[in-house]
mmCIF file of C-alpha atoms in Angstrom:
data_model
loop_
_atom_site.group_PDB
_atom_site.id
_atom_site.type_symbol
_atom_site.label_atom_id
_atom_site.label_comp_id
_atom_site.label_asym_id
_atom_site.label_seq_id
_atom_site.Cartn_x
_atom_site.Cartn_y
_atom_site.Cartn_z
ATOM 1 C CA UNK A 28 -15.512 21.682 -101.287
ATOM 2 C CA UNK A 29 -17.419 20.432 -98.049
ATOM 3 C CA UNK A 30 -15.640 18.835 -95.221
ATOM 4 C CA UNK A 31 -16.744 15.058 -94.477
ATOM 5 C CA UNK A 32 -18.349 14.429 -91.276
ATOM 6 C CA UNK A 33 -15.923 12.626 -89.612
ATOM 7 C CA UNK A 34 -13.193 15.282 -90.361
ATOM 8 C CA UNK A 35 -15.779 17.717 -88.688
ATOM 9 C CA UNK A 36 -15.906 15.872 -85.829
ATOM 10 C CA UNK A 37 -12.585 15.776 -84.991
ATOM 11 C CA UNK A 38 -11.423 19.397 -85.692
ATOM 12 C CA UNK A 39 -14.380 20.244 -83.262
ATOM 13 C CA UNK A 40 -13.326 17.761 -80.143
ATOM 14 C CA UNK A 41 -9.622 19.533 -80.511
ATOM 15 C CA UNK A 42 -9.766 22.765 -79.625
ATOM 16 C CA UNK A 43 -12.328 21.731 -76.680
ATOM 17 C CA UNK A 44 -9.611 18.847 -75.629
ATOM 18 C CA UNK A 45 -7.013 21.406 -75.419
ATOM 19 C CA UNK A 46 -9.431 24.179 -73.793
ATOM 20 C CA UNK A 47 -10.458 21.377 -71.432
ATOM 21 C CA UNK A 48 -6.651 21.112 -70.836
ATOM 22 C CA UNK A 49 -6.435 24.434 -70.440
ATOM 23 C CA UNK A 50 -9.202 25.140 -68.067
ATOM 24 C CA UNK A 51 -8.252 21.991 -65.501
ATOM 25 C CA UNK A 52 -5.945 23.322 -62.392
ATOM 26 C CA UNK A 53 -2.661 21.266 -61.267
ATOM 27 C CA UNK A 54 -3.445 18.277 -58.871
ATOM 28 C CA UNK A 55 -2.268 20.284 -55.280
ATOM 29 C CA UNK A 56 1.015 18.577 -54.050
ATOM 30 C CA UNK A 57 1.681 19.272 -50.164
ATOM 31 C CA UNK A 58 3.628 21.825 -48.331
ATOM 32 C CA UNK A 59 6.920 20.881 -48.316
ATOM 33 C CA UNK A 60 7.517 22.394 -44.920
ATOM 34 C CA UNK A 61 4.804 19.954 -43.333
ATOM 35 C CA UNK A 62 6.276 17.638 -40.444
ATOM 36 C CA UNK A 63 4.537 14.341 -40.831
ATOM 37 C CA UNK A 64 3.000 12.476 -38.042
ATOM 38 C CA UNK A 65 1.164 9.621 -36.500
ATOM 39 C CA UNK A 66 -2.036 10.676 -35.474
ATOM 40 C CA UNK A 67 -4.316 8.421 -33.154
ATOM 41 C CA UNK A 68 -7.671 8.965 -32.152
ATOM 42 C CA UNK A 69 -8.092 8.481 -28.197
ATOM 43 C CA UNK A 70 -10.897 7.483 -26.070
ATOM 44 C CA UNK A 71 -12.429 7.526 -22.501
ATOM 45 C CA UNK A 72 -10.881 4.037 -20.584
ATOM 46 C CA UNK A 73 -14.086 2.197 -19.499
ATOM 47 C CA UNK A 74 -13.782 0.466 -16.529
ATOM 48 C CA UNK A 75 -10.147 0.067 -16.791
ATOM 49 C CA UNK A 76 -9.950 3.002 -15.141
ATOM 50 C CA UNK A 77 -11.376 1.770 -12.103
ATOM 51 C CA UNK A 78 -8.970 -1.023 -11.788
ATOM 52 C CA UNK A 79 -5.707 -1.232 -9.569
ATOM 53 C CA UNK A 80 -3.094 -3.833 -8.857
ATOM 54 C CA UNK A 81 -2.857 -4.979 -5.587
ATOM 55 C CA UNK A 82 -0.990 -6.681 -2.945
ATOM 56 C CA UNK A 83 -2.968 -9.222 -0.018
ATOM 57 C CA UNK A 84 -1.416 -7.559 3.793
ATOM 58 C CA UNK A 85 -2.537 -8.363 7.249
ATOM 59 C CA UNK A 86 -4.486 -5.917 8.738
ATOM 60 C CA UNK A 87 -2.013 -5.678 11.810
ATOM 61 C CA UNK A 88 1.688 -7.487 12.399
ATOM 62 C CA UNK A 89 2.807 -7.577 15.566
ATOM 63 C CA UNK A 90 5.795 -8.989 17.100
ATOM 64 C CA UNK A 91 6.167 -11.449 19.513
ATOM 65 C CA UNK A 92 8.922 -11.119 22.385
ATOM 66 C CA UNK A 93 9.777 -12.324 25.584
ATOM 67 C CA UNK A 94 9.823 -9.870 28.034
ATOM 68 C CA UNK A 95 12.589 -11.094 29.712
ATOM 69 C CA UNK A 96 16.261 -12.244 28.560
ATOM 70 C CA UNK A 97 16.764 -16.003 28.277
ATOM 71 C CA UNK A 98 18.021 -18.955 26.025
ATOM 72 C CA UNK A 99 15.109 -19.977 23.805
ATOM 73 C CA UNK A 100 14.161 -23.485 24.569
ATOM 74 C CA UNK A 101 11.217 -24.686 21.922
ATOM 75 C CA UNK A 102 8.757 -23.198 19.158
ATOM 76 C CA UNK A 103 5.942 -24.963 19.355
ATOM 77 C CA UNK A 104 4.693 -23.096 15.608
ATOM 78 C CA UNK A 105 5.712 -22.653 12.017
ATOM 79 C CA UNK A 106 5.421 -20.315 9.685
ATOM 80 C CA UNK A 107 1.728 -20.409 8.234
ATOM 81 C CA UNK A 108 0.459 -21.678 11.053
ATOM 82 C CA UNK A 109 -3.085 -20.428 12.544
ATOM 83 C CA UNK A 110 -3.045 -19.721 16.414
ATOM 84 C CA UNK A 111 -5.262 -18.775 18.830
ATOM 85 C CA UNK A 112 -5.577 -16.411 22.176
ATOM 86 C CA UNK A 113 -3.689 -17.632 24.999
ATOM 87 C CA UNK A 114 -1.942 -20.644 23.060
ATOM 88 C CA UNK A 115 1.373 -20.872 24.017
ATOM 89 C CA UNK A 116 4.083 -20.242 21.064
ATOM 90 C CA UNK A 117 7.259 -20.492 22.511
ATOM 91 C CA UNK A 118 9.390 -21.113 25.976
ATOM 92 C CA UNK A 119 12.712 -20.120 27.295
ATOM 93 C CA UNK A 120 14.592 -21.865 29.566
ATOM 94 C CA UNK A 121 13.220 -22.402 33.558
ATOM 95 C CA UNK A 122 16.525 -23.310 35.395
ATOM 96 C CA UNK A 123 17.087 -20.322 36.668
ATOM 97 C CA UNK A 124 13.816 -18.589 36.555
ATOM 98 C CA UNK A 125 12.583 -21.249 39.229
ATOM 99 C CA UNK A 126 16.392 -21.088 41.104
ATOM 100 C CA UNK A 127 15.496 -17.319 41.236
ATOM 101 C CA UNK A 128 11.821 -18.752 42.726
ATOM 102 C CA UNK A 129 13.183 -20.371 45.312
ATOM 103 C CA UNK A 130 15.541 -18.217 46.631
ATOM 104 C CA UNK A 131 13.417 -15.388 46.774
ATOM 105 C CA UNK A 132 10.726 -17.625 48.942
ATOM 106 C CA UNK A 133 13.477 -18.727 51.114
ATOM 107 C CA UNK A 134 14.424 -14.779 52.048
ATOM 108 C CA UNK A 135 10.927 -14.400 52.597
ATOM 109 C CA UNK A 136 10.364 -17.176 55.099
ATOM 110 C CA UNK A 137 13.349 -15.704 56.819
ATOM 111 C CA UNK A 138 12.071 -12.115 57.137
ATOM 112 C CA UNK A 139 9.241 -13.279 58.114
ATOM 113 C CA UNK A 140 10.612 -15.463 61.320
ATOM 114 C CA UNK A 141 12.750 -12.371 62.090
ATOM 115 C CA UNK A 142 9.391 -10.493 61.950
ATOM 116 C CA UNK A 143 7.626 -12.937 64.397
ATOM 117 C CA UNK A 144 10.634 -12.748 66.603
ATOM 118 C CA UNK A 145 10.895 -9.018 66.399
ATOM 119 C CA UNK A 146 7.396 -8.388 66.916
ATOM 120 C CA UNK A 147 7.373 -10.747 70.044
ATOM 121 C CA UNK A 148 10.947 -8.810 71.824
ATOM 122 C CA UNK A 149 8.647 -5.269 71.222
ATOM 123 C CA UNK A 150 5.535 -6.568 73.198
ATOM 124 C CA UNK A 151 7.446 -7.927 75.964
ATOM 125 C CA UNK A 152 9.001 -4.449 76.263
ATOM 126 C CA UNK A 153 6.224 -2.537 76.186
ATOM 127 C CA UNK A 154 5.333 -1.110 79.713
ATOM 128 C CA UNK A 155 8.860 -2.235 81.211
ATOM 129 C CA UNK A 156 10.459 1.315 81.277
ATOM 130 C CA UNK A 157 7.533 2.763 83.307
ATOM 131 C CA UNK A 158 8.767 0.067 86.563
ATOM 132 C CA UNK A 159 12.506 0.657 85.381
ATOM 133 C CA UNK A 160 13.248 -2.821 83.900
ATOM 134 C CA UNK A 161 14.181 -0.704 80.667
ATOM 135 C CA UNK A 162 14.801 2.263 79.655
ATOM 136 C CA UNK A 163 12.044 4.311 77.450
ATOM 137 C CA UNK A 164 14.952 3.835 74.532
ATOM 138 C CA UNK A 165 15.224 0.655 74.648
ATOM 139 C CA UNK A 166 11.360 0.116 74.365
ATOM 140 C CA UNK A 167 11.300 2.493 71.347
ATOM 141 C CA UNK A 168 14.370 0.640 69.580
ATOM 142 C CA UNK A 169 12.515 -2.441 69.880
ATOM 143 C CA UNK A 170 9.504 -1.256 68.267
ATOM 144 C CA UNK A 171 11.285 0.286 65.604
ATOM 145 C CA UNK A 172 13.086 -3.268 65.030
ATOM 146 C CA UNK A 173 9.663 -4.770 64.503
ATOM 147 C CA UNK A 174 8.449 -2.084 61.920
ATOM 148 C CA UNK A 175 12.078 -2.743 60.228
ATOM 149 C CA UNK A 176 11.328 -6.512 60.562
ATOM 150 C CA UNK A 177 7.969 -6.126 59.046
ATOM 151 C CA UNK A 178 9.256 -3.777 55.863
ATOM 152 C CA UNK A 179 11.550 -7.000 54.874
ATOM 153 C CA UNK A 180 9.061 -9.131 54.537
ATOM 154 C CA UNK A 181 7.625 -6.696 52.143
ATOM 155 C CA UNK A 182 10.207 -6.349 50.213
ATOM 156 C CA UNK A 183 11.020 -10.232 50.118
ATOM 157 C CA UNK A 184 6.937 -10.978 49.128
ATOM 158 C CA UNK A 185 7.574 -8.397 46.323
ATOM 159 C CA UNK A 186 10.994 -10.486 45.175
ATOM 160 C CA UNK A 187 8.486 -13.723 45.588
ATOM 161 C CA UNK A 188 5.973 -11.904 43.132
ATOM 162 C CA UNK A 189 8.392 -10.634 41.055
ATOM 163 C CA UNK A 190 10.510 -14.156 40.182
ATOM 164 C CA UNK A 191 7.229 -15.617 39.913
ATOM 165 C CA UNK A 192 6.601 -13.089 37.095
ATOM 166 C CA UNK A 193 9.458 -13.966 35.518
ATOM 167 C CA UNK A 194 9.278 -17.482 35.683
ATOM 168 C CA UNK A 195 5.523 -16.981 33.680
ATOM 169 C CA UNK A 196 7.421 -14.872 31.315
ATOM 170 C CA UNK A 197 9.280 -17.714 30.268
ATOM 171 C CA UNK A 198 6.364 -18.540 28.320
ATOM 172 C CA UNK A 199 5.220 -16.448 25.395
ATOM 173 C CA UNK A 200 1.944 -16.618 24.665
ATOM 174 C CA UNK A 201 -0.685 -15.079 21.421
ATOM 175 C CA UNK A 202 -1.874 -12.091 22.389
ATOM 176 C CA UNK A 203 -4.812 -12.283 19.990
ATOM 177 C CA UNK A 204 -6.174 -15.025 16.895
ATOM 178 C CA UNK A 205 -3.254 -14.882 13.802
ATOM 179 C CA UNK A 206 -1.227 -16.456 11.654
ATOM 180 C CA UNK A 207 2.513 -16.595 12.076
ATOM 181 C CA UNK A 208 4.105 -15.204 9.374
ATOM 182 C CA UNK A 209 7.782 -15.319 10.392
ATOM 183 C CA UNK A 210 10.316 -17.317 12.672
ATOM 184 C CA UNK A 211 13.057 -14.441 13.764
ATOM 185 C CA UNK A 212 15.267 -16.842 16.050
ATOM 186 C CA UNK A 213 15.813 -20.806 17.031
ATOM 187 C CA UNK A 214 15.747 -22.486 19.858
ATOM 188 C CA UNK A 215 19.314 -22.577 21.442
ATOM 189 C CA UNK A 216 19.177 -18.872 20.406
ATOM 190 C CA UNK A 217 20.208 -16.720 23.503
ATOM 191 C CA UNK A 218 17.234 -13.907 23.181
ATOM 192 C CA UNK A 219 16.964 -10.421 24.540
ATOM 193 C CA UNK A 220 14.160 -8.756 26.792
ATOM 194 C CA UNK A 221 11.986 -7.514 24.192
ATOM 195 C CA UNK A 222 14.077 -9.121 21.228
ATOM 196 C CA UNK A 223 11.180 -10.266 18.418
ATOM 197 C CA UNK A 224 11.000 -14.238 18.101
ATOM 198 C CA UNK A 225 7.769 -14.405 15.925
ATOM 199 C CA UNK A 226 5.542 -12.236 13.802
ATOM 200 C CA UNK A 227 2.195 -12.662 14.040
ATOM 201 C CA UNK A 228 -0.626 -11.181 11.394
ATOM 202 C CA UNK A 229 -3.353 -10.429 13.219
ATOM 203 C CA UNK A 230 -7.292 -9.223 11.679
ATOM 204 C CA UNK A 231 -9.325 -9.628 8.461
ATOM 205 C CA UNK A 232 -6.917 -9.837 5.160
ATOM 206 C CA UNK A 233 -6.672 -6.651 3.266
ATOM 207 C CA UNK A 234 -5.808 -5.058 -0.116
ATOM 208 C CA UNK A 235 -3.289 -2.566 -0.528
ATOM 209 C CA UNK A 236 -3.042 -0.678 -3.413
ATOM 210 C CA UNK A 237 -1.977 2.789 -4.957
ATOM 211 C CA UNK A 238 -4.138 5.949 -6.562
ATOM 212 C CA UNK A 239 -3.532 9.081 -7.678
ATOM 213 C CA UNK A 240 -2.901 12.154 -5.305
ATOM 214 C CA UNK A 241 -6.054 13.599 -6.770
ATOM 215 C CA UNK A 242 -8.480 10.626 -6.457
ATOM 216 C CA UNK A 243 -11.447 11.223 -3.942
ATOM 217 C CA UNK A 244 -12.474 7.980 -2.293
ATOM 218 C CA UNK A 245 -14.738 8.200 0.724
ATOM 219 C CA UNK A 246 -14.584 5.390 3.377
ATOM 220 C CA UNK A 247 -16.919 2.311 2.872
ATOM 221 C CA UNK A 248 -16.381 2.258 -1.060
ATOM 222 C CA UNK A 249 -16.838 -1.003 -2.076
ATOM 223 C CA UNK A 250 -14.829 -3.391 -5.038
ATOM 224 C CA UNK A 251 -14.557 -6.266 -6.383
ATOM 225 C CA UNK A 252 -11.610 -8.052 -5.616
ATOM 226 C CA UNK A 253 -10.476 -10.787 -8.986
ATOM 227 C CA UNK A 254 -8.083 -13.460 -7.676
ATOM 228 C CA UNK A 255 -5.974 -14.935 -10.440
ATOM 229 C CA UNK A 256 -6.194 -18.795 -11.247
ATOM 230 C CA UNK A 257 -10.097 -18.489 -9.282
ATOM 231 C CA UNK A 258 -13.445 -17.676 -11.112
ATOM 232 C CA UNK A 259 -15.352 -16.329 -8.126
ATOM 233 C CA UNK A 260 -14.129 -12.645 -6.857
ATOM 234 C CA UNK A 261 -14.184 -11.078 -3.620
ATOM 235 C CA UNK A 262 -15.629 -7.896 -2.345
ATOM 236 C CA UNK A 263 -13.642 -5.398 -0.140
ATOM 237 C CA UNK A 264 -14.695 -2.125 1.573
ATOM 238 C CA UNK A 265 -11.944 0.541 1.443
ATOM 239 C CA UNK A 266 -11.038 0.912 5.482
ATOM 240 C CA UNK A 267 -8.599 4.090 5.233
ATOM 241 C CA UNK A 268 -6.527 5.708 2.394
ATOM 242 C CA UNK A 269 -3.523 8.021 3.306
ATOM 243 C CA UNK A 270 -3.834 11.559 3.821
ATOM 244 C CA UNK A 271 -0.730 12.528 2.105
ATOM 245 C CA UNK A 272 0.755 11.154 -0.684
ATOM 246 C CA UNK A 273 4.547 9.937 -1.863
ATOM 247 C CA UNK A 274 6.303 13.112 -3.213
ATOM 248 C CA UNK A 275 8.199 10.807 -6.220
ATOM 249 C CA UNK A 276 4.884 8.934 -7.280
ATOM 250 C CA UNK A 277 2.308 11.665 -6.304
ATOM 251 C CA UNK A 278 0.182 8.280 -5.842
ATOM 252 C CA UNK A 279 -1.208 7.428 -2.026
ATOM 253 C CA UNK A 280 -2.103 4.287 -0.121
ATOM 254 C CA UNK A 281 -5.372 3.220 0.532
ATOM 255 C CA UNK A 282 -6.356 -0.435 2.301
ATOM 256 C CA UNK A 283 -9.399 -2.393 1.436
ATOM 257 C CA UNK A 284 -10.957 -4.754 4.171
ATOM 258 C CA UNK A 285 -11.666 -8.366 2.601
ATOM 259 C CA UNK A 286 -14.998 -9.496 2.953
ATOM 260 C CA UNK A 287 -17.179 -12.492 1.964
ATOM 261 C CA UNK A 288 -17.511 -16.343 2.020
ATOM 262 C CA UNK A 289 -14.600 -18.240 0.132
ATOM 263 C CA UNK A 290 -10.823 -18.355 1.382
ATOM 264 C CA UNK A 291 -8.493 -15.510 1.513
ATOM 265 C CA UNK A 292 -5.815 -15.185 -0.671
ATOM 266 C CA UNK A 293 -2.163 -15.491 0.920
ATOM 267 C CA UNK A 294 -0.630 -12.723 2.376
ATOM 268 C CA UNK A 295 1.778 -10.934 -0.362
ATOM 269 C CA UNK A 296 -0.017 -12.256 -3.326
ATOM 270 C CA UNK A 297 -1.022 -9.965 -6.392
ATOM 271 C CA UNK A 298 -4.921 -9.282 -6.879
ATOM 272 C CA UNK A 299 -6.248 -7.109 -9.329
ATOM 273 C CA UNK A 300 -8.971 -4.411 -7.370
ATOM 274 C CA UNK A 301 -12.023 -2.793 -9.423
ATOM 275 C CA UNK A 302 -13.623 -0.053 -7.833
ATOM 276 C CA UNK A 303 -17.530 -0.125 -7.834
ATOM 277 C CA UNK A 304 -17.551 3.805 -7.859
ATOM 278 C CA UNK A 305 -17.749 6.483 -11.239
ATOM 279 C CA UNK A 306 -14.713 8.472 -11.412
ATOM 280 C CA UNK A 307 -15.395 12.711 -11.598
ATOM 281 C CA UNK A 308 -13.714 12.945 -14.321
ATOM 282 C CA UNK A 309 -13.673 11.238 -17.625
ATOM 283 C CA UNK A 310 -10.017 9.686 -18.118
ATOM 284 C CA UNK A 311 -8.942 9.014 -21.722
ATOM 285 C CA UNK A 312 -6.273 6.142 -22.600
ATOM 286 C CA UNK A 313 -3.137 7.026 -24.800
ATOM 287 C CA UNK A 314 0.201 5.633 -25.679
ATOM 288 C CA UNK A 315 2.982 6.511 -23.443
ATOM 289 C CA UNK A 316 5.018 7.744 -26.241
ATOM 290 C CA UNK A 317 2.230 10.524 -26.664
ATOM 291 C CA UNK A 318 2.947 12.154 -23.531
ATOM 292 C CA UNK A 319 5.574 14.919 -23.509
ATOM 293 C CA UNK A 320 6.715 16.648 -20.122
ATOM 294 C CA UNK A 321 7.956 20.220 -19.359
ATOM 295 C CA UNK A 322 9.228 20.652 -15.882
ATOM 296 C CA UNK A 323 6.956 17.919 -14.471
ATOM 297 C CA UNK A 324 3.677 19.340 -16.700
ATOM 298 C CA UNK A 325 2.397 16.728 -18.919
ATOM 299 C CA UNK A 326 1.025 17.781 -22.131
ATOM 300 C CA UNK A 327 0.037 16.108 -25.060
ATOM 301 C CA UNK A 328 -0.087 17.775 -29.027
ATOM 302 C CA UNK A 329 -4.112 17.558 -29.661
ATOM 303 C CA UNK A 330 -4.427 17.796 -34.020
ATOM 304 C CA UNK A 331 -6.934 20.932 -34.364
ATOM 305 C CA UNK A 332 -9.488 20.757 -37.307
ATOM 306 C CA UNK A 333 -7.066 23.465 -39.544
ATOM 307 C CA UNK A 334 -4.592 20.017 -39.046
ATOM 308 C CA UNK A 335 -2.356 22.497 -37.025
ATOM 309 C CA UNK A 336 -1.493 20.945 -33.405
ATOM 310 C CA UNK A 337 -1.678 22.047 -30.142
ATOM 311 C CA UNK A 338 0.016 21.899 -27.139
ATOM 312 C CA UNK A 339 -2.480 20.137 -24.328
ATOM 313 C CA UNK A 340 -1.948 20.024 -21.100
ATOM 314 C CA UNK A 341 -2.678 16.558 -19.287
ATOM 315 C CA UNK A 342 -2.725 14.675 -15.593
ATOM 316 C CA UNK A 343 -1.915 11.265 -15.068
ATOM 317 C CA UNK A 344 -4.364 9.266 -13.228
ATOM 318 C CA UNK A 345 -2.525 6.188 -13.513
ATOM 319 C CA UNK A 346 -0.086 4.081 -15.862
ATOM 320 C CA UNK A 347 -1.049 0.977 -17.824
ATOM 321 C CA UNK A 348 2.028 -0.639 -19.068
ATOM 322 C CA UNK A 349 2.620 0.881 -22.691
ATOM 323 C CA UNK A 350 -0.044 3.420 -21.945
ATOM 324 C CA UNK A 351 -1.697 5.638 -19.475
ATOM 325 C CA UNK A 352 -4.550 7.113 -18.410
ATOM 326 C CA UNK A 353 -5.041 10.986 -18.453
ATOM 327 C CA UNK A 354 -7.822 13.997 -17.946
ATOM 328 C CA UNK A 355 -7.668 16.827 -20.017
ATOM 329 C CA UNK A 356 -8.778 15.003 -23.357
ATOM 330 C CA UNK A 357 -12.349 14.733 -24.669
ATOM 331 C CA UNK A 358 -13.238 10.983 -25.942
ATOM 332 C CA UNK A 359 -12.776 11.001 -29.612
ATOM 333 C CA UNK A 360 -10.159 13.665 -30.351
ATOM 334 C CA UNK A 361 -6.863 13.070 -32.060
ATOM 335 C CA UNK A 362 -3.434 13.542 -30.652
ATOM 336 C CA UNK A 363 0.103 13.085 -32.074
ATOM 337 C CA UNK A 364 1.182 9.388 -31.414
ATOM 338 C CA UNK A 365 5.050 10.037 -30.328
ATOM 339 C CA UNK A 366 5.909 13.649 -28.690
ATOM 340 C CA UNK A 367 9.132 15.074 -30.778
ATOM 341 C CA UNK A 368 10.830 17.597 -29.322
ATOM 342 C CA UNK A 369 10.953 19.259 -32.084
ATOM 343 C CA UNK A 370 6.971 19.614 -32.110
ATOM 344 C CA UNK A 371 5.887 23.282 -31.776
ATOM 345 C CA UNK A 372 2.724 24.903 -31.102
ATOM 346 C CA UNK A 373 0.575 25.830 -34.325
ATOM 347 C CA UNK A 374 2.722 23.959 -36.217
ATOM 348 C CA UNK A 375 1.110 22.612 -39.682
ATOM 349 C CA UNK A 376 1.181 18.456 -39.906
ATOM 350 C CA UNK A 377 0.734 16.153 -41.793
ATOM 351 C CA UNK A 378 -1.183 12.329 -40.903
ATOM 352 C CA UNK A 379 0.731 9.365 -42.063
ATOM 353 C CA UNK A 380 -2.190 7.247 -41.982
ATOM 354 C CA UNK A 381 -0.721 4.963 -39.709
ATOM 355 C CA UNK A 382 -2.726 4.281 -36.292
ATOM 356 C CA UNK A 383 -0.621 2.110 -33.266
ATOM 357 C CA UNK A 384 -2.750 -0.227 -31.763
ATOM 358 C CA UNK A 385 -2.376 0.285 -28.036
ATOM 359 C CA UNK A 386 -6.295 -0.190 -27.770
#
């Protein structure tokens, strides 16, 4: 009796359904010892990494004194106020400063009479003890009382110059073009020699800022100087940077000169500073919670192509809020988002999939 078709059909397809079965291998499930991680690809920071914040100094304060102890008797400026050489600021009281004037011309036109009389007693003498009408000790004594006579009125022309002095330093005076940028005491304010009264900011406007230990900046590097709430920038030349740097920060200061048409910005105000130079080395941007630390030595866990990680050590070149920028990274490779402690090197992970956006 002959099998229909149909029935042939089907009692072929089993046996190669269940050999098919058979045959296929279990879908792979992963280690169960796998840690799983965010993984984040990083890359090199563009010109952000040529850009500091900054802070608008003069490029000298000095301050302002009397040079000689007095009650303060007017201000004649304010704070923000532009000044020039030579214009009188301030002046203390003169009541005794021109008492002390007169007095000391007074002794002085009385040395000086007791100098003309003096003088006039020693040449009568002279040539009297050779025909006996006085003795050769009385002629010296009166010479000698003429020389004294005439040392006096020294010493009373230098008293003359000297109250004069101080009656001038009454006045205080710029000592070069500024801007005051403080009022230290009042008038009515009893002041000491050498006590400050004003400050004065002095010289072209500069930037102040802060880099890394490690950055090499040569004098004359130039930037561009953004000013917020203005669309035109400024240019600055970098004037000096500090030789050493802080030993908490590692980061040095360095001081731009402002240059260019437009108005400065006020002194103490924030500016963001872009330098016009290539840095050495490439600097890649990650997260902050990337970064791990072992007795001060960044690192960061790099994910190898085997998806085992690797410990990879890092310098900061500066911090960005939430992130940072570091060398020691190649543009493009991956790196473990957050730094857990209990990370080791060579261990096997595993990539949640899920990428922060600190771009």
């Amino acid at each position: 009796m002959s099998i229909p078709c149909r029935h042939r059909f089907v009692a072929i397809l089993l046996p190669m359904s269940a050999l098919a079965s058979c045959s296929s291998s279990p879908q792979q499930q992963p280690e169960r010892n796998l840690t799983i991680v965010d993984v984040v690809p990083v890359h090199v920071a563009g010109d952000a990494l040529r850009q500091f914040s900054g802070v608008v100094r003069p490029f000298r304060e000095t301050m302002l004194a009397f040079k000689r102890p007095g009650r303060l008797l007017t201000l004649t400026v304010q704070v923000g106020d532009t000044v020039r050489a030579g214009q009188v600021l301030g002046r203390l009281g003169r009541a005794e400063a021109v008492a002390g004037v007169a007095q000391a011309q007074a002794e002085l036109d009385a040395a000086m009479a007791d100098t003309r009389a003096a003088q006039d007693a020693a040449d009568r003498s002279r040539g009297l003890d050779g025909v006996g009408a006085l003795s050769s000790a009385d002629v010296r004594q009166r010479a000698l009382a003429a020389r004294a006579a005439e040392a006096k009125v020294a010493a009373a022309a230098a008293a003359v110059r000297r109250s004069r002095d101080m009656l001038s330093d009454a006045v205080l005076v710029a000592p070069q073009d500024g801007v005051i940028t403080a009022r230290l005491a009042e008038p009515g304010n009893v002041v000491d020699a050498g006590g400050a009264v004003l400050k004065l900011a002095s010289g072209p406007p500069e930037i102040e800022i802060h880099v890394p230990a490690d950055l090499e900046m040569r004098a004359g590097t130039m930037a561009d100087v953004h000013i917020p709430d203005r669309r035109t920038s400024l240019t600055a030349r970098l004037r000096l940077v500090s030789p050493e740097s802080d030993a908490a920060s590692h980061l040095r200061d360095a001081r731009f000169v402002l240059n260019g048409a437009g108005s400065s910005p006020p002194y103490n105000s924030i500016v963001r500073l872009a330098l016009r130079t290539t840095m050495p080395d490439q600097q890649i941007r990650v997260p902050l919670s990337a970064i791990a630390d072992v007795d001060r030595h960044p690192y960061v866990w790099k994910l190898q192509p085997d998806k085992r990680i690797r410990r990879q050590p890092v310098r900061i070149a500066a911090w960005l809020g939430r992130d940072a920028l570091v060398i020691g990274l190649r543009d493009g490779q991956s790196i473990v988002a957050t730094a857990a402690d209990t990370l080791v090197d060579g261990q096997n992970v595993l990539d949640a999939g899920i990428e922060p956006g600190f771009h």
